PDB file of C-alpha atoms and ligand atoms in Angstrom:
ATOM      1  CA  UNK A  58      49.287 -68.888  39.510  1.00  0.00           C
ATOM      2  CA  UNK A  59      51.548 -68.862  42.605  1.00  0.00           C
ATOM      3  CA  UNK A  60      52.720 -72.066  44.309  1.00  0.00           C
ATOM      4  CA  UNK A  61      50.781 -71.013  47.436  1.00  0.00           C
ATOM      5  CA  UNK A  62      47.525 -71.313  45.472  1.00  0.00           C
ATOM      6  CA  UNK A  63      48.434 -74.882  44.487  1.00  0.00           C
ATOM      7  CA  UNK A  64      48.981 -76.224  47.998  1.00  0.00           C
ATOM      8  CA  UNK A  65      46.101 -77.938  49.766  1.00  0.00           C
ATOM      9  CA  UNK A  66      44.329 -75.895  52.442  1.00  0.00           C
ATOM     10  CA  UNK A  67      46.505 -76.295  55.489  1.00  0.00           C
ATOM     11  CA  UNK A  68      45.779 -73.321  57.675  1.00  0.00           C
ATOM     12  CA  UNK A  69      42.404 -73.409  59.444  1.00  0.00           C
ATOM     13  CA  UNK A  70      41.064 -70.961  62.001  1.00  0.00           C
ATOM     14  CA  UNK A  71      38.031 -71.293  64.276  1.00  0.00           C
ATOM     15  CA  UNK A  72      36.061 -68.160  65.082  1.00  0.00           C
ATOM     16  CA  UNK A  73      32.929 -67.144  66.924  1.00  0.00           C
ATOM     17  CA  UNK A  74      31.635 -65.254  69.926  1.00  0.00           C
ATOM     18  CA  UNK A  75      32.848 -66.202  73.404  1.00  0.00           C
ATOM     19  CA  UNK A  76      30.634 -69.176  74.237  1.00  0.00           C
ATOM     20  CA  UNK A  77      29.847 -70.042  70.605  1.00  0.00           C
ATOM     21  CA  UNK A  78      31.140 -73.578  71.168  1.00  0.00           C
ATOM     22  CA  UNK A  79      34.164 -73.459  68.824  1.00  0.00           C
ATOM     23  CA  UNK A  80      36.657 -74.843  71.361  1.00  0.00           C
ATOM     24  CA  UNK A  81      34.280 -77.737  72.105  1.00  0.00           C
ATOM     25  CA  UNK A  82      34.476 -78.742  68.413  1.00  0.00           C
ATOM     26  CA  UNK A  83      38.229 -78.321  67.923  1.00  0.00           C
ATOM     27  CA  UNK A  84      39.102 -81.996  68.576  1.00  0.00           C
ATOM     28  CA  UNK A  85      36.727 -83.043  65.804  1.00  0.00           C
ATOM     29  CA  UNK A  86      38.350 -80.580  63.397  1.00  0.00           C
ATOM     30  CA  UNK A  87      41.819 -81.822  64.372  1.00  0.00           C
ATOM     31  CA  UNK A  88      40.776 -85.479  63.875  1.00  0.00           C
ATOM     32  CA  UNK A  89      39.521 -84.698  60.379  1.00  0.00           C
ATOM     33  CA  UNK A  90      42.700 -82.817  59.507  1.00  0.00           C
ATOM     34  CA  UNK A  91      44.909 -85.639  60.829  1.00  0.00           C
ATOM     35  CA  UNK A  92      43.138 -88.108  58.559  1.00  0.00           C
ATOM     36  CA  UNK A  93      44.032 -85.960  55.564  1.00  0.00           C
ATOM     37  CA  UNK A  94      47.566 -84.910  56.432  1.00  0.00           C
ATOM     38  CA  UNK A  95      50.124 -87.581  57.378  1.00  0.00           C
ATOM     39  CA  UNK A  96      52.660 -84.841  58.135  1.00  0.00           C
ATOM     40  CA  UNK A  97      50.673 -83.891  61.217  1.00  0.00           C
ATOM     41  CA  UNK A  98      48.594 -81.105  62.717  1.00  0.00           C
ATOM     42  CA  UNK A  99      49.648 -78.259  64.986  1.00  0.00           C
ATOM     43  CA  UNK A 100      46.880 -77.021  67.293  1.00  0.00           C
ATOM     44  CA  UNK A 101      47.294 -73.532  68.630  1.00  0.00           C
ATOM     45  CA  UNK A 102      45.374 -70.457  69.747  1.00  0.00           C
ATOM     46  CA  UNK A 103      45.268 -66.687  69.834  1.00  0.00           C
ATOM     47  CA  UNK A 104      45.974 -64.658  71.736  1.00  0.00           C
ATOM     48  CA  UNK A 105      48.740 -67.047  72.762  1.00  0.00           C
ATOM     49  CA  UNK A 106      50.456 -69.951  71.049  1.00  0.00           C
ATOM     50  CA  UNK A 107      53.960 -68.972  72.192  1.00  0.00           C
ATOM     51  CA  UNK A 108      55.467 -68.205  75.578  1.00  0.00           C
ATOM     52  CA  UNK A 109      55.424 -64.472  74.947  1.00  0.00           C
ATOM     53  CA  UNK A 110      51.967 -64.742  73.361  1.00  0.00           C
ATOM     54  CA  UNK A 111      50.579 -66.449  76.459  1.00  0.00           C
ATOM     55  CA  UNK A 112      52.015 -63.649  78.632  1.00  0.00           C
ATOM     56  CA  UNK A 113      50.359 -61.082  76.386  1.00  0.00           C
ATOM     57  CA  UNK A 114      47.113 -63.093  76.581  1.00  0.00           C
ATOM     58  CA  UNK A 115      47.207 -62.780  80.342  1.00  0.00           C
ATOM     59  CA  UNK A 116      47.544 -58.983  80.087  1.00  0.00           C
ATOM     60  CA  UNK A 117      44.767 -58.809  77.481  1.00  0.00           C
ATOM     61  CA  UNK A 118      42.266 -60.874  79.422  1.00  0.00           C
ATOM     62  CA  UNK A 119      43.112 -60.001  83.020  1.00  0.00           C
ATOM     63  CA  UNK A 120      44.435 -56.425  83.092  1.00  0.00           C
ATOM     64  CA  UNK A 121      41.816 -54.105  84.530  1.00  0.00           C
ATOM     65  CA  UNK A 122      41.825 -51.498  81.802  1.00  0.00           C
ATOM     66  CA  UNK A 123      43.523 -51.116  78.427  1.00  0.00           C
ATOM     67  CA  UNK A 124      43.102 -48.475  75.771  1.00  0.00           C
ATOM     68  CA  UNK A 125      41.618 -49.997  72.601  1.00  0.00           C
ATOM     69  CA  UNK A 126      44.751 -49.100  70.600  1.00  0.00           C
ATOM     70  CA  UNK A 127      46.989 -50.704  73.245  1.00  0.00           C
ATOM     71  CA  UNK A 128      44.822 -53.823  73.058  1.00  0.00           C
ATOM     72  CA  UNK A 129      45.170 -53.894  69.263  1.00  0.00           C
ATOM     73  CA  UNK A 130      48.947 -53.549  69.274  1.00  0.00           C
ATOM     74  CA  UNK A 131      49.365 -56.189  71.991  1.00  0.00           C
ATOM     75  CA  UNK A 132      47.276 -58.580  69.869  1.00  0.00           C
ATOM     76  CA  UNK A 133      49.477 -57.878  66.861  1.00  0.00           C
ATOM     77  CA  UNK A 134      52.676 -58.261  68.916  1.00  0.00           C
ATOM     78  CA  UNK A 135      51.489 -61.699  70.050  1.00  0.00           C
ATOM     79  CA  UNK A 136      50.406 -62.575  66.493  1.00  0.00           C
ATOM     80  CA  UNK A 137      53.714 -61.648  64.871  1.00  0.00           C
ATOM     81  CA  UNK A 138      55.563 -63.884  67.340  1.00  0.00           C
ATOM     82  CA  UNK A 139      53.022 -66.661  66.742  1.00  0.00           C
ATOM     83  CA  UNK A 140      53.234 -66.472  62.949  1.00  0.00           C
ATOM     84  CA  UNK A 141      57.028 -66.390  62.894  1.00  0.00           C
ATOM     85  CA  UNK A 142      57.686 -69.008  65.586  1.00  0.00           C
ATOM     86  CA  UNK A 143      54.809 -71.470  65.131  1.00  0.00           C
ATOM     87  CA  UNK A 144      52.493 -70.998  62.150  1.00  0.00           C
ATOM     88  CA  UNK A 145      54.910 -70.289  59.292  1.00  0.00           C
ATOM     89  CA  UNK A 146      57.426 -73.004  60.303  1.00  0.00           C
ATOM     90  CA  UNK A 147      54.656 -75.619  60.560  1.00  0.00           C
ATOM     91  CA  UNK A 148      53.156 -74.693  57.174  1.00  0.00           C
ATOM     92  CA  UNK A 149      56.631 -74.689  55.619  1.00  0.00           C
ATOM     93  CA  UNK A 150      57.072 -78.398  56.417  1.00  0.00           C
ATOM     94  CA  UNK A 151      53.565 -79.281  55.203  1.00  0.00           C
ATOM     95  CA  UNK A 152      51.831 -79.574  58.552  1.00  0.00           C
ATOM     96  CA  UNK A 153      48.261 -78.432  59.031  1.00  0.00           C
ATOM     97  CA  UNK A 154      47.716 -75.603  61.514  1.00  0.00           C
ATOM     98  CA  UNK A 155      44.413 -75.391  63.415  1.00  0.00           C
ATOM     99  CA  UNK A 156      44.160 -72.099  65.291  1.00  0.00           C
ATOM    100  CA  UNK A 157      41.463 -71.299  67.880  1.00  0.00           C
ATOM    101  CA  UNK A 158      40.837 -67.647  66.925  1.00  0.00           C
ATOM    102  CA  UNK A 159      43.052 -65.583  64.657  1.00  0.00           C
ATOM    103  CA  UNK A 160      42.966 -62.475  62.481  1.00  0.00           C
ATOM    104  CA  UNK A 161      39.186 -62.304  61.924  1.00  0.00           C
ATOM    105  CA  UNK A 162      38.735 -61.957  65.696  1.00  0.00           C
ATOM    106  CA  UNK A 163      40.733 -58.720  65.530  1.00  0.00           C
ATOM    107  CA  UNK A 164      38.437 -57.320  62.837  1.00  0.00           C
ATOM    108  CA  UNK A 165      35.346 -58.433  64.761  1.00  0.00           C
ATOM    109  CA  UNK A 166      36.384 -57.478  68.320  1.00  0.00           C
ATOM    110  CA  UNK A 167      38.773 -54.536  67.907  1.00  0.00           C
ATOM    111  CA  UNK A 168      37.300 -53.245  64.634  1.00  0.00           C
ATOM    112  CA  UNK A 169      33.551 -53.706  65.050  1.00  0.00           C
ATOM    113  CA  UNK A 170      33.404 -54.222  68.819  1.00  0.00           C
ATOM    114  CA  UNK A 171      35.774 -51.456  69.941  1.00  0.00           C
ATOM    115  CA  UNK A 172      35.166 -49.250  66.906  1.00  0.00           C
ATOM    116  CA  UNK A 173      38.793 -48.982  65.747  1.00  0.00           C
ATOM    117  CA  UNK A 174      39.367 -48.127  62.081  1.00  0.00           C
ATOM    118  CA  UNK A 175      39.230 -51.219  59.857  1.00  0.00           C
ATOM    119  CA  UNK A 176      41.897 -49.572  57.681  1.00  0.00           C
ATOM    120  CA  UNK A 177      44.246 -49.572  60.689  1.00  0.00           C
ATOM    121  CA  UNK A 178      43.851 -53.356  61.066  1.00  0.00           C
ATOM    122  CA  UNK A 179      44.322 -53.765  57.295  1.00  0.00           C
ATOM    123  CA  UNK A 180      47.496 -51.688  57.468  1.00  0.00           C
ATOM    124  CA  UNK A 181      49.007 -53.684  60.359  1.00  0.00           C
ATOM    125  CA  UNK A 182      48.108 -56.932  58.603  1.00  0.00           C
ATOM    126  CA  UNK A 183      49.929 -55.859  55.444  1.00  0.00           C
ATOM    127  CA  UNK A 184      52.837 -54.209  57.236  1.00  0.00           C
ATOM    128  CA  UNK A 185      53.635 -57.356  59.213  1.00  0.00           C
ATOM    129  CA  UNK A 186      52.798 -59.781  56.404  1.00  0.00           C
ATOM    130  CA  UNK A 187      50.189 -61.674  58.434  1.00  0.00           C
ATOM    131  CA  UNK A 188      48.948 -64.651  56.372  1.00  0.00           C
ATOM    132  CA  UNK A 189      45.239 -65.348  55.952  1.00  0.00           C
ATOM    133  CA  UNK A 190      43.914 -68.799  56.835  1.00  0.00           C
ATOM    134  CA  UNK A 191      42.824 -71.039  53.952  1.00  0.00           C
ATOM    135  CA  UNK A 192      39.611 -71.965  55.764  1.00  0.00           C
ATOM    136  CA  UNK A 193      37.814 -70.239  58.608  1.00  0.00           C
ATOM    137  CA  UNK A 194      35.115 -72.150  60.459  1.00  0.00           C
ATOM    138  CA  UNK A 195      32.830 -69.524  61.924  1.00  0.00           C
ATOM    139  CA  UNK A 196      30.515 -70.766  64.677  1.00  0.00           C
ATOM    140  CA  UNK A 197      27.506 -68.500  64.461  1.00  0.00           C
ATOM    141  CA  UNK A 198      25.228 -68.106  67.485  1.00  0.00           C
ATOM    142  CA  UNK A 199      22.911 -65.322  68.615  1.00  0.00           C
ATOM    143  CA  UNK A 200      24.457 -63.279  71.422  1.00  0.00           C
ATOM    144  CA  UNK A 201      21.825 -64.510  73.882  1.00  0.00           C
ATOM    145  CA  UNK A 202      22.860 -68.134  73.258  1.00  0.00           C
ATOM    146  CA  UNK A 203      26.542 -67.329  73.753  1.00  0.00           C
ATOM    147  CA  UNK A 204      25.801 -65.452  76.975  1.00  0.00           C
ATOM    148  CA  UNK A 205      23.633 -68.307  78.287  1.00  0.00           C
ATOM    149  CA  UNK A 206      26.408 -70.831  77.613  1.00  0.00           C
ATOM    150  CA  UNK A 207      28.829 -68.684  79.617  1.00  0.00           C
ATOM    151  CA  UNK A 208      26.422 -68.183  82.518  1.00  0.00           C
ATOM    152  CA  UNK A 209      27.946 -69.088  85.883  1.00  0.00           C
ATOM    153  CA  UNK A 210      31.509 -68.721  84.604  1.00  0.00           C
ATOM    154  CA  UNK A 211      33.744 -65.862  85.762  1.00  0.00           C
ATOM    155  CA  UNK A 212      34.040 -63.416  82.866  1.00  0.00           C
ATOM    156  CA  UNK A 213      37.474 -62.190  81.745  1.00  0.00           C
ATOM    157  CA  UNK A 214      38.024 -58.527  80.780  1.00  0.00           C
ATOM    158  CA  UNK A 215      36.661 -58.930  77.245  1.00  0.00           C
ATOM    159  CA  UNK A 216      33.825 -61.298  78.191  1.00  0.00           C
ATOM    160  CA  UNK A 217      32.703 -58.691  80.721  1.00  0.00           C
ATOM    161  CA  UNK A 218      31.608 -56.409  77.855  1.00  0.00           C
ATOM    162  CA  UNK A 219      27.832 -56.047  77.447  1.00  0.00           C
ATOM    163  CA  UNK A 220      25.434 -57.527  74.923  1.00  0.00           C
ATOM    164  CA  UNK A 221      25.688 -54.514  72.554  1.00  0.00           C
ATOM    165  CA  UNK A 222      29.427 -55.032  72.211  1.00  0.00           C
ATOM    166  CA  UNK A 223      28.883 -58.679  71.241  1.00  0.00           C
ATOM    167  CA  UNK A 224      26.120 -57.714  68.774  1.00  0.00           C
ATOM    168  CA  UNK A 225      28.686 -55.504  67.001  1.00  0.00           C
ATOM    169  CA  UNK A 226      31.265 -58.303  67.117  1.00  0.00           C
ATOM    170  CA  UNK A 227      28.761 -60.678  65.535  1.00  0.00           C
ATOM    171  CA  UNK A 228      27.983 -58.118  62.809  1.00  0.00           C
ATOM    172  CA  UNK A 229      31.712 -57.884  62.179  1.00  0.00           C
ATOM    173  CA  UNK A 230      31.991 -61.640  61.695  1.00  0.00           C
ATOM    174  CA  UNK A 231      28.983 -61.586  59.352  1.00  0.00           C
ATOM    175  CA  UNK A 232      30.613 -58.866  57.251  1.00  0.00           C
ATOM    176  CA  UNK A 233      33.870 -60.847  57.036  1.00  0.00           C
ATOM    177  CA  UNK A 234      31.946 -63.995  56.054  1.00  0.00           C
ATOM    178  CA  UNK A 235      29.980 -62.118  53.396  1.00  0.00           C
ATOM    179  CA  UNK A 236      33.128 -60.586  51.940  1.00  0.00           C
ATOM    180  CA  UNK A 237      34.994 -63.910  51.766  1.00  0.00           C
ATOM    181  CA  UNK A 238      32.435 -66.673  51.205  1.00  0.00           C
ATOM    182  CA  UNK A 239      34.996 -69.176  49.904  1.00  0.00           C
ATOM    183  CA  UNK A 240      37.223 -68.954  52.963  1.00  0.00           C
ATOM    184  CA  UNK A 241      34.432 -68.746  55.550  1.00  0.00           C
ATOM    185  CA  UNK A 242      32.460 -71.877  56.364  1.00  0.00           C
ATOM    186  CA  UNK A 243      29.549 -70.731  58.502  1.00  0.00           C
ATOM    187  CA  UNK A 244      28.387 -73.283  61.074  1.00  0.00           C
ATOM    188  CA  UNK A 245      24.931 -72.733  62.619  1.00  0.00           C
ATOM    189  CA  UNK A 246      26.166 -73.295  66.162  1.00  0.00           C
ATOM    190  CA  UNK A 247      23.063 -72.724  68.291  1.00  0.00           C
ATOM    191  CA  UNK A 248      22.067 -76.340  67.600  1.00  0.00           C
ATOM    192  CA  UNK A 249      22.840 -79.369  69.778  1.00  0.00           C
ATOM    193  CA  UNK A 250      26.428 -80.558  70.204  1.00  0.00           C
ATOM    194  CA  UNK A 251      25.789 -83.487  67.870  1.00  0.00           C
ATOM    195  CA  UNK A 252      24.160 -81.318  65.198  1.00  0.00           C
ATOM    196  CA  UNK A 253      27.017 -78.809  65.301  1.00  0.00           C
ATOM    197  CA  UNK A 254      29.524 -81.665  64.980  1.00  0.00           C
ATOM    198  CA  UNK A 255      27.679 -82.998  61.934  1.00  0.00           C
ATOM    199  CA  UNK A 256      27.643 -79.500  60.407  1.00  0.00           C
ATOM    200  CA  UNK A 257      31.415 -79.189  60.929  1.00  0.00           C
ATOM    201  CA  UNK A 258      32.024 -82.517  59.166  1.00  0.00           C
ATOM    202  CA  UNK A 259      29.708 -81.571  56.303  1.00  0.00           C
ATOM    203  CA  UNK A 260      31.344 -78.165  55.880  1.00  0.00           C
ATOM    204  CA  UNK A 261      34.842 -79.640  55.734  1.00  0.00           C
ATOM    205  CA  UNK A 262      33.936 -82.548  53.448  1.00  0.00           C
ATOM    206  CA  UNK A 263      35.875 -82.144  50.237  1.00  0.00           C
ATOM    207  CA  UNK A 264      37.821 -79.143  51.533  1.00  0.00           C
ATOM    208  CA  UNK A 265      40.777 -80.871  53.231  1.00  0.00           C
TER     209      UNK A 265
HETATM  210  N1  T5A B 448      40.250 -61.692  71.135  1.00  0.00           N
HETATM  211  C1  T5A B 448      40.996 -62.677  70.539  1.00  0.00           C
HETATM  212  C2  T5A B 448      40.194 -60.406  70.611  1.00  0.00           C
HETATM  213  O1  T5A B 448      39.537 -59.525  71.160  1.00  0.00           O
HETATM  214  N2  T5A B 448      40.887 -60.140  69.468  1.00  0.00           N
HETATM  215  C3  T5A B 448      41.662 -61.083  68.830  1.00  0.00           C
HETATM  216  O2  T5A B 448      42.285 -60.787  67.798  1.00  0.00           O
HETATM  217  C4  T5A B 448      41.713 -62.406  69.393  1.00  0.00           C
HETATM  218  C5  T5A B 448      42.547 -63.460  68.722  1.00  0.00           C
HETATM  219  C6  T5A B 448      39.956 -64.955  74.227  1.00  0.00           C
HETATM  220  C7  T5A B 448      39.390 -63.589  74.011  1.00  0.00           C
HETATM  221  O3  T5A B 448      40.258 -62.843  73.181  1.00  0.00           O
HETATM  222  C8  T5A B 448      39.502 -62.011  72.349  1.00  0.00           C
HETATM  223  C9  T5A B 448      38.224 -62.746  72.115  1.00  0.00           C
HETATM  224  C10 T5A B 448      38.014 -63.517  73.398  1.00  0.00           C
HETATM  225  O4  T5A B 448      37.202 -62.737  74.250  1.00  0.00           O
HETATM  226  P1  T5A B 448      39.265 -67.428  73.658  1.00  0.00           P
HETATM  227  O5  T5A B 448      40.350 -67.959  74.469  1.00  0.00           O
HETATM  228  O6  T5A B 448      39.010 -68.133  72.392  1.00  0.00           O
HETATM  229  O7  T5A B 448      39.489 -65.882  73.290  1.00  0.00           O
HETATM  230  O8  T5A B 448      38.046 -67.390  74.605  1.00  0.00           O
HETATM  231  P2  T5A B 448      36.596 -67.708  74.292  1.00  0.00           P
HETATM  232  O9  T5A B 448      36.159 -67.467  72.921  1.00  0.00           O
HETATM  233  O10 T5A B 448      35.939 -66.954  75.387  1.00  0.00           O
HETATM  234  O11 T5A B 448      36.561 -69.246  74.473  1.00  0.00           O
HETATM  235  P3  T5A B 448      35.409 -69.938  75.144  1.00  0.00           P
HETATM  236  O12 T5A B 448      35.984 -71.243  75.517  1.00  0.00           O
HETATM  237  O13 T5A B 448      34.779 -69.158  76.198  1.00  0.00           O
HETATM  238  O14 T5A B 448      34.311 -69.995  74.046  1.00  0.00           O
HETATM  239  P4  T5A B 448      34.055 -71.023  72.934  1.00  0.00           P
HETATM  240  O15 T5A B 448      35.300 -71.701  72.548  1.00  0.00           O
HETATM  241  O16 T5A B 448      33.301 -70.378  71.865  1.00  0.00           O
HETATM  242  O17 T5A B 448      33.022 -72.001  73.630  1.00  0.00           O
HETATM  243  P5  T5A B 448      33.228 -73.414  74.292  1.00  0.00           P
HETATM  244  O18 T5A B 448      33.460 -74.432  73.258  1.00  0.00           O
HETATM  245  O19 T5A B 448      34.208 -73.297  75.392  1.00  0.00           O
HETATM  246  O20 T5A B 448      31.764 -73.620  74.853  1.00  0.00           O
HETATM  247  C11 T5A B 448      31.209 -72.774  75.837  1.00  0.00           C
HETATM  248  C12 T5A B 448      30.221 -73.582  76.700  1.00  0.00           C
HETATM  249  O21 T5A B 448      29.119 -73.986  75.878  1.00  0.00           O
HETATM  250  C13 T5A B 448      28.982 -75.399  75.881  1.00  0.00           C
HETATM  251  C14 T5A B 448      30.323 -75.953  76.327  1.00  0.00           C
HETATM  252  O22 T5A B 448      30.186 -77.194  76.950  1.00  0.00           O
HETATM  253  C15 T5A B 448      30.805 -74.871  77.287  1.00  0.00           C
HETATM  254  O23 T5A B 448      30.244 -75.074  78.536  1.00  0.00           O
HETATM  255  N3  T5A B 448      28.608 -75.791  74.532  1.00  0.00           N
HETATM  256  C16 T5A B 448      27.357 -76.110  74.148  1.00  0.00           C
HETATM  257  N4  T5A B 448      26.216 -76.198  74.845  1.00  0.00           N
HETATM  258  C17 T5A B 448      25.084 -76.553  74.139  1.00  0.00           C
HETATM  259  N5  T5A B 448      25.089 -76.816  72.791  1.00  0.00           N
HETATM  260  C18 T5A B 448      26.226 -76.752  72.065  1.00  0.00           C
HETATM  261  N6  T5A B 448      26.208 -76.987  70.759  1.00  0.00           N
HETATM  262  C19 T5A B 448      27.413 -76.369  72.755  1.00  0.00           C
HETATM  263  N7  T5A B 448      28.706 -76.197  72.353  1.00  0.00           N
HETATM  264  C20 T5A B 448      29.413 -75.829  73.438  1.00  0.00           C
END
């Protein structure tokens, strides 16, 4: 068994549709992680997390039009920088990393949403040695709930996609969760704020 398998779960990602409520719950997740790791917690996000990553985020979310393959490679460029400059160094000194969106979003949005080959995302992941999170909290909501929560807010380039796109994205997340049931903790996130918070605590109990 490798030494990686022996370390406690330190790398957590939060995933879900735009408007699923994951960012609202991140402070609770961070509090729980801080209680279990005296070395500290690094909170970060994708796309972003570094100076260059935040610049790429701006292009991804605000540029009028991008080819799907350009979008994918920009996401990987930002991710490589993020892994090398932030995630790997933090994990190496025993800190917990909590990341608002990460690799599963690429499978869900670029793979299932945009229709790019899953094998292409697999290949980039292996080529650039992108680590998987230990735990992924997936906030599951029907598309209609996510859209209603975003109502009245100006949509960015990806949020401006229609309901069918987000149905495919949700299917993509479901497939990822089915394929990796130990890593994915599925949170029924259409419930009230308090109920979702309780579900997050219950899901993480005994896992940190
Ligand atoms: N992207 C990202 C890709 O396409 N590929 C990738 O590989 C990656 C990494 C940016 C975009 O990038 C794309 C996906 C995204 O489109 P982002 O910055 O995480 O990703 O943006 P969003 O997911 O859009 O973040 P949001 O803040 O919009 O959505 P959240 O975090 O899911 O939702 P949140 O917590 O902000 O809540 C939305 C609203 O709902 C309310 C909140 O108060 C808020 O108003 N709310 C609730 N209301 C009722 N009941 C509850 N339980 C609620 N929980 C929250």
